[in-house]
């Protein structure tokens, strides 16, 4: 009933530079739930980097050390659904009460609450109650609190009370040790050369790293193929292709210029004509939103501008889309065209 997955333990969560802070903070919280300044502990980072695993590991460890404590893991999505149901069934108070008596509350993927003001409101009250009573709250999110959108300010400020710890892309050594650990646990042997090849080529997502190794094992055992570098290449290619869904800045510029029926050179040109400036600003805005590129790199790719120009463009687009209906339509149309 705690919804914890015992396989997601600290033991199985390999340490590296990319996760050391978050992992250590997790261990500290598990040793003294509610008794550290890491309350809430917010773990953030990209897809497949171990947020859910680490959140479970903390819960599992607490349950181990303090069997009498009630620990609950729930995704923000499920939490939202439960809340909506409770409103429909007229037992919102029971819902609140249920959460207020938990000792350790783990909510996964809180970015899901964005734009859901009713759920944010109820969570705000639950959070305050738990925090005031020295109960531990653990949250995960795909972004840092400063980058979260459509979350109420008062809730964001609570998120920042404790510690926000980032899970970054694991470095090569960590990727190799994650793979070796997985192979060891599954009782499978694989040549180092192959493990290195996979770790070298899949860099930004541990889930895919594991997926590639699982495919390799399956190919070799079901199809009785020998695990060769060639086989590893084929499989890695499939994974890398499937994941290259991040749109490129070139593509964004192309979509935006097509939309305004101009060519990319015009969009990048130095002109101050209003509609061209707006197109350029929109391209910058979407590049910031949809790629991992820095402001400086976006600027240099969109007509050799500096980072301040890109920052200004993002702010302008934000402002205009809330004040100017026509402009908001541009933003929505382009967002649809860019949707992957
Ligand atoms: P997220 O919630 O950030 O999307 P998950 O926690 O679901 O990511 O992790 C994806 C997969 O990668 C899981 O199978 C998890 O066990 C594994 N994983 C992530 N980080 C590590 C790590 N440091 N050591 C071992 N396995 C890891
Ligand atoms: Mg997750």
PDB file of C-alpha atoms in Angstrom, residues 34 42 45 59 64 72 112 148 191 193 201 209 218 233-234 236 245 252 259 262 268 274 281 291 307-308 331:
ATOM      1  CA  UNK A  34      11.628  15.233   8.446  1.00  0.00           C
ATOM      2  CA  UNK A  42      13.144  18.041  -4.722  1.00  0.00           C
ATOM      3  CA  UNK A  45      16.343  16.249 -14.130  1.00  0.00           C
ATOM      4  CA  UNK A  59      11.049   5.542   0.578  1.00  0.00           C
ATOM      5  CA  UNK A  64      13.403  -0.360   6.277  1.00  0.00           C
ATOM      6  CA  UNK A  72       3.418   6.864   0.434  1.00  0.00           C
ATOM      7  CA  UNK A 112       2.223  17.502 -14.000  1.00  0.00           C
ATOM      8  CA  UNK A 148       8.530  25.559 -13.754  1.00  0.00           C
ATOM      9  CA  UNK A 191      32.293  -8.651 -23.557  1.00  0.00           C
ATOM     10  CA  UNK A 193      34.057  -4.109 -25.732  1.00  0.00           C
ATOM     11  CA  UNK A 201      26.885   5.830 -27.764  1.00  0.00           C
ATOM     12  CA  UNK A 209      20.952   2.598 -21.978  1.00  0.00           C
ATOM     13  CA  UNK A 218      17.232 -10.788 -26.114  1.00  0.00           C
ATOM     14  CA  UNK A 233      25.761  -1.113 -33.610  1.00  0.00           C
ATOM     15  CA  UNK A 234      22.428  -2.081 -35.139  1.00  0.00           C
ATOM     16  CA  UNK A 236      22.263   1.216 -30.627  1.00  0.00           C
ATOM     17  CA  UNK A 245      13.290  13.711 -31.416  1.00  0.00           C
ATOM     18  CA  UNK A 252      12.558  25.765 -35.856  1.00  0.00           C
ATOM     19  CA  UNK A 259       4.698  30.197 -41.352  1.00  0.00           C
ATOM     20  CA  UNK A 262       9.651  34.427 -45.702  1.00  0.00           C
ATOM     21  CA  UNK A 268      18.056  36.087 -39.744  1.00  0.00           C
ATOM     22  CA  UNK A 274       8.361  44.594 -37.292  1.00  0.00           C
ATOM     23  CA  UNK A 281      11.907  36.530 -31.743  1.00  0.00           C
ATOM     24  CA  UNK A 291      16.054  22.583 -27.284  1.00  0.00           C
ATOM     25  CA  UNK A 307      22.533  36.014 -25.463  1.00  0.00           C
ATOM     26  CA  UNK A 308      20.915  39.231 -24.174  1.00  0.00           C
ATOM     27  CA  UNK A 331       2.574  31.233 -30.880  1.00  0.00           C
TER      28      UNK A 331
END
